[in-house]
Amino acid sequence: MSDEKKNAEKESLSRRQFLTYALGGTGAFMAAAIVSPMIPFAIDPLTRAGGTDYVEVGKESDFDDKLPKKVEFKVKKKDGWVESDVQLTAWIIKDQQGKILAMSNICTHLGCGINGTVDANGKSESPKDGKWFFLCPCHGSKFDKFGVNSPESPARRPLDVYDVKVENGIVKLGTSIQQRKV
Ligand code: FES
């Protein structure tokens, strides 16, 4: 084979290699461009795990074991790309062990808002024996001041609760409610 022919063959081989590398590189780049935006969505639940926000709602000394106090607070919620302020309500009391108990105002029957039966003077307006502090306007469920449902109520379980942290005498609530462990 003449030298000229050999050189031409070498040249065409290196051109073929160049094209192979170029196409492979472009393919890899395009695959990375398609897949990389999906990675944050795939790992989002992992990055959010344990990342509950807490909101300050008052001093521990603001609450006692006599009657629950109503506390309203705002949290930022992100729904897809939309971020908005959501108002949440908690009823806070100290339980029989003196620990802060922060109850949701959502009835555990079908989700209506419950009301605390306290008048402007702080007196309970609840039924005769004063036992049932919370009333639900929808189907009449009743709960005592610690959120425990009356046996006759359509609601079959106590009011849900917020996670509570007390740091340096300040009460902080987690932003989502949990079913109560009784
Ligand atoms: Fe409260 Fe039905 S939603 S009693």
XYZ file of C-alpha atoms and ligand atoms in Angstrom:
186
model
C 0.000 0.000 0.000
C 1.365 3.404 -0.929
C 2.143 5.962 1.793
C -0.502 8.299 0.384
C -3.204 5.630 0.667
C -2.137 4.768 4.249
C -2.291 8.429 5.293
C -5.744 8.837 3.740
C -6.966 5.749 5.652
C -5.539 7.070 8.939
C -7.176 10.427 8.319
C -10.578 8.889 7.584
C -10.313 6.752 10.744
C -9.619 9.748 12.923
C -12.533 11.602 11.301
C -14.802 8.666 12.111
C -13.548 8.675 15.701
C -14.115 12.392 15.928
C -17.710 11.988 14.737
C -18.297 9.146 17.220
C -17.008 11.232 20.116
C -18.902 14.321 19.004
C -22.215 12.459 18.694
C -21.657 10.614 21.977
C -20.846 13.864 23.765
C -23.909 15.621 22.344
C -26.126 12.690 23.370
C -24.742 12.695 26.910
C -25.190 16.476 27.155
C -28.817 16.248 25.983
C -29.560 13.402 28.415
C -28.080 15.431 31.289
C -30.124 18.494 30.225
C -33.339 16.423 30.328
C -32.649 14.515 33.553
C -31.028 17.181 35.757
C -34.202 19.299 36.301
C -35.942 16.144 37.581
C -33.390 15.476 40.316
C -34.670 18.102 42.813
C -38.225 16.719 42.463
C -36.977 13.185 43.037
C -35.065 14.074 46.203
C -37.462 16.756 47.499
C -39.195 14.472 50.045
C -35.763 13.566 51.405
C -34.657 17.160 51.767
C -37.961 18.048 53.432
C -37.916 15.153 55.902
C -37.656 16.527 59.414
C -37.720 20.088 58.128
C -40.893 21.137 59.928
C -41.034 24.869 60.609
C -41.978 26.061 64.061
C -43.811 29.284 64.832
C -43.680 31.192 68.128
C -47.134 31.590 69.665
C -46.439 32.992 73.103
C -44.787 32.463 76.461
C -45.295 29.252 78.386
C -46.544 31.347 81.318
C -49.401 32.676 79.095
C -51.107 29.281 79.372
C -52.578 27.331 82.272
C -54.624 24.205 82.897
C -57.922 26.018 83.526
C -59.232 26.784 80.028
C -57.667 26.553 76.578
C -56.660 29.823 74.912
C -57.205 30.454 71.234
C -54.078 31.349 69.257
C -54.043 32.354 65.607
C -50.862 32.401 63.576
C -49.765 32.614 59.963
C -47.478 30.253 58.087
C -46.131 30.294 54.546
C -47.342 27.356 52.452
C -45.928 26.484 49.073
C -48.251 24.762 46.632
C -46.296 24.025 43.460
C -44.957 27.440 42.437
C -47.460 29.429 44.488
C -46.507 30.620 47.961
C -49.199 32.022 50.225
C -49.911 32.914 53.854
C -52.247 30.502 55.578
C -53.895 31.295 58.889
C -53.917 28.452 61.425
C -55.698 28.224 64.752
C -54.650 26.348 67.855
C -56.305 26.018 71.248
C -53.605 25.780 73.898
C -53.832 24.473 77.457
C -51.483 22.800 79.922
C -52.410 19.138 80.293
C -52.691 17.205 83.554
C -48.898 16.746 83.553
C -48.338 20.489 83.083
C -47.182 20.047 79.485
C -48.349 22.351 76.703
C -51.101 20.773 74.600
C -51.906 22.621 71.354
C -55.111 21.374 69.755
C -56.351 21.911 66.221
C -59.689 23.654 65.708
C -60.755 21.099 63.090
C -63.476 18.669 64.147
C -62.345 15.049 63.820
C -65.783 14.039 62.496
C -65.954 15.700 59.079
C -63.632 18.662 59.421
C -65.825 21.637 60.424
C -64.276 24.365 62.588
C -65.007 23.831 66.281
C -65.710 26.674 68.688
C -64.549 27.078 72.240
C -67.410 27.965 74.546
C -65.865 30.880 76.376
C -67.635 34.204 76.632
C -65.990 37.636 76.589
C -65.430 37.431 80.371
C -63.556 34.175 80.060
C -66.452 32.181 81.529
C -67.399 28.873 80.016
C -70.811 28.834 78.327
C -70.641 25.118 77.779
C -73.386 22.730 78.943
C -74.498 22.550 82.545
C -71.666 20.484 83.977
C -69.109 22.592 82.071
C -67.382 19.473 80.910
C -67.710 19.933 77.166
C -65.657 22.970 76.264
C -65.603 22.648 72.473
C -68.710 22.368 70.316
C -68.915 21.625 66.626
C -71.709 23.546 64.849
C -72.098 20.954 62.088
C -73.308 17.758 63.772
C -72.958 18.598 67.440
C -69.739 16.861 68.471
C -68.496 17.886 71.898
C -64.979 17.795 73.298
C -63.706 18.539 76.794
C -61.090 21.250 77.434
C -58.307 18.738 76.675
C -59.923 17.931 73.314
C -61.284 14.501 74.276
C -64.540 13.721 72.456
C -67.747 12.925 74.342
C -68.845 9.290 73.915
C -72.111 10.385 72.231
C -70.380 12.568 69.632
C -70.241 11.685 65.971
C -66.503 12.487 66.235
C -64.893 9.215 67.251
C -61.492 10.527 68.340
C -59.984 13.495 70.197
C -58.928 16.697 68.477
C -55.672 16.518 66.539
C -52.616 18.326 67.886
C -49.684 20.423 66.737
C -46.092 19.468 67.538
C -44.949 21.606 70.449
C -41.487 22.843 71.424
C -40.809 24.983 74.454
C -37.491 26.824 74.259
C -36.396 29.351 76.898
C -39.999 29.680 78.066
C -41.295 30.352 74.529
C -43.936 28.054 73.017
C -43.419 27.114 69.374
C -45.807 25.076 67.248
C -45.079 22.879 64.253
C -47.053 23.908 61.189
C -48.939 20.667 60.543
C -51.361 18.769 62.736
C -50.958 15.168 63.862
C -53.382 12.548 65.058
C -53.192 12.210 68.769
C -51.515 9.221 70.372
C -53.743 8.257 73.303
Fe -68.078 18.211 63.583
Fe -69.597 16.630 62.154
S -68.013 17.893 61.488
S -69.682 17.011 64.241
